[in-house]
């Protein structure tokens, strides 16, 4: 999570259910990236945070398909 004007960066890990909480972040617009090995990255751009606001972001994260060919 990166503040668009201040450049502040916040990193957090999820719990076993994939949930996370960030508290007391400055107001403003943020770009949010969610990553996990084996899955495509998910991004939310220009997420507006205001005073006293709670934001819930849900997303779908498809697995990266891997294919290979062996020549025998």
PDB file of C-alpha atoms in Angstrom:
ATOM      1  CA  UNK A   1       0.000   0.000   0.000  1.00  0.00           C
ATOM      2  CA  UNK A   2       1.616   3.246  -1.159  1.00  0.00           C
ATOM      3  CA  UNK A   3       0.416   6.774  -0.407  1.00  0.00           C
ATOM      4  CA  UNK A   4       0.255   8.540  -3.772  1.00  0.00           C
ATOM      5  CA  UNK A   5       1.487  11.986  -2.689  1.00  0.00           C
ATOM      6  CA  UNK A   6       3.595  11.307   0.412  1.00  0.00           C
ATOM      7  CA  UNK A   7       5.262   8.152  -0.923  1.00  0.00           C
ATOM      8  CA  UNK A   8       4.679   6.304   2.361  1.00  0.00           C
ATOM      9  CA  UNK A   9       4.717   2.529   1.919  1.00  0.00           C
ATOM     10  CA  UNK A  10       2.933   0.055   4.208  1.00  0.00           C
ATOM     11  CA  UNK A  11       3.441  -3.704   4.060  1.00  0.00           C
ATOM     12  CA  UNK A  12       1.293  -6.215   5.910  1.00  0.00           C
ATOM     13  CA  UNK A  13       0.840  -9.991   5.944  1.00  0.00           C
ATOM     14  CA  UNK A  14      -2.528 -11.686   6.096  1.00  0.00           C
ATOM     15  CA  UNK A  15      -3.762 -14.142   8.688  1.00  0.00           C
ATOM     16  CA  UNK A  16      -4.691 -17.745   7.808  1.00  0.00           C
ATOM     17  CA  UNK A  17      -8.019 -16.536   6.383  1.00  0.00           C
ATOM     18  CA  UNK A  18      -6.385 -13.989   4.064  1.00  0.00           C
ATOM     19  CA  UNK A  19      -7.529 -11.039   6.194  1.00  0.00           C
ATOM     20  CA  UNK A  20      -5.385  -8.066   7.155  1.00  0.00           C
ATOM     21  CA  UNK A  21      -5.757  -4.815   9.076  1.00  0.00           C
ATOM     22  CA  UNK A  22      -3.857  -1.539   8.756  1.00  0.00           C
ATOM     23  CA  UNK A  23      -4.753   1.076  11.336  1.00  0.00           C
ATOM     24  CA  UNK A  24      -4.108   4.800  11.584  1.00  0.00           C
ATOM     25  CA  UNK A  25      -2.843   5.408   8.070  1.00  0.00           C
ATOM     26  CA  UNK A  26      -2.815   9.021   6.843  1.00  0.00           C
ATOM     27  CA  UNK A  27      -5.756  10.209   4.744  1.00  0.00           C
ATOM     28  CA  UNK A  28      -5.258  10.396   0.999  1.00  0.00           C
ATOM     29  CA  UNK A  29      -5.148   8.236  -2.103  1.00  0.00           C
ATOM     30  CA  UNK A  30      -3.332   4.917  -2.144  1.00  0.00           C
ATOM     31  CA  UNK A  31      -2.289   2.335  -4.692  1.00  0.00           C
ATOM     32  CA  UNK A  32      -2.645  -1.146  -3.207  1.00  0.00           C
ATOM     33  CA  UNK A  33      -0.923  -4.289  -4.499  1.00  0.00           C
ATOM     34  CA  UNK A  34      -1.657  -7.786  -3.226  1.00  0.00           C
ATOM     35  CA  UNK A  35       0.792 -10.569  -4.034  1.00  0.00           C
ATOM     36  CA  UNK A  36       1.154 -14.263  -3.260  1.00  0.00           C
ATOM     37  CA  UNK A  37       3.485 -16.821  -4.798  1.00  0.00           C
ATOM     38  CA  UNK A  38       1.725 -18.816  -7.495  1.00  0.00           C
ATOM     39  CA  UNK A  39      -1.033 -16.227  -8.017  1.00  0.00           C
ATOM     40  CA  UNK A  40      -1.416 -13.203 -10.255  1.00  0.00           C
ATOM     41  CA  UNK A  41      -0.844  -9.842  -8.592  1.00  0.00           C
ATOM     42  CA  UNK A  42      -3.974  -7.842  -7.793  1.00  0.00           C
ATOM     43  CA  UNK A  43      -3.938  -4.044  -7.770  1.00  0.00           C
ATOM     44  CA  UNK A  44      -6.360  -1.384  -6.607  1.00  0.00           C
ATOM     45  CA  UNK A  45      -5.491   2.112  -7.831  1.00  0.00           C
ATOM     46  CA  UNK A  46      -6.539   5.446  -6.264  1.00  0.00           C
ATOM     47  CA  UNK A  47      -8.191   4.000  -3.155  1.00  0.00           C
ATOM     48  CA  UNK A  48      -9.343   7.015  -1.134  1.00  0.00           C
ATOM     49  CA  UNK A  49      -8.854   6.870   2.656  1.00  0.00           C
ATOM     50  CA  UNK A  50     -10.682   9.459   4.782  1.00  0.00           C
ATOM     51  CA  UNK A  51     -10.821  10.138   8.531  1.00  0.00           C
ATOM     52  CA  UNK A  52     -12.579   7.400  10.502  1.00  0.00           C
ATOM     53  CA  UNK A  53     -13.189   5.282   7.423  1.00  0.00           C
ATOM     54  CA  UNK A  54     -12.913   1.509   7.189  1.00  0.00           C
ATOM     55  CA  UNK A  55     -12.186   0.044   3.773  1.00  0.00           C
ATOM     56  CA  UNK A  56     -12.794  -3.559   2.792  1.00  0.00           C
ATOM     57  CA  UNK A  57     -11.110  -4.768  -0.382  1.00  0.00           C
ATOM     58  CA  UNK A  58     -12.050  -8.126  -1.810  1.00  0.00           C
ATOM     59  CA  UNK A  59     -10.512  -9.571  -4.898  1.00  0.00           C
ATOM     60  CA  UNK A  60     -10.090 -12.633  -7.027  1.00  0.00           C
ATOM     61  CA  UNK A  61      -6.595 -13.898  -7.469  1.00  0.00           C
ATOM     62  CA  UNK A  62      -6.345 -16.487 -10.255  1.00  0.00           C
ATOM     63  CA  UNK A  63      -3.498 -18.942 -10.146  1.00  0.00           C
ATOM     64  CA  UNK A  64      -0.738 -18.453 -12.655  1.00  0.00           C
ATOM     65  CA  UNK A  65      -0.909 -21.217 -15.210  1.00  0.00           C
ATOM     66  CA  UNK A  66       2.409 -22.869 -15.841  1.00  0.00           C
ATOM     67  CA  UNK A  67       3.036 -25.095 -18.806  1.00  0.00           C
ATOM     68  CA  UNK A  68       6.123 -26.731 -20.169  1.00  0.00           C
ATOM     69  CA  UNK A  69       7.071 -29.076 -22.948  1.00  0.00           C
ATOM     70  CA  UNK A  70       9.572 -31.900 -22.805  1.00  0.00           C
ATOM     71  CA  UNK A  71      11.235 -33.134 -25.960  1.00  0.00           C
ATOM     72  CA  UNK A  72      12.075 -36.838 -25.685  1.00  0.00           C
TER      73      UNK A  72
END
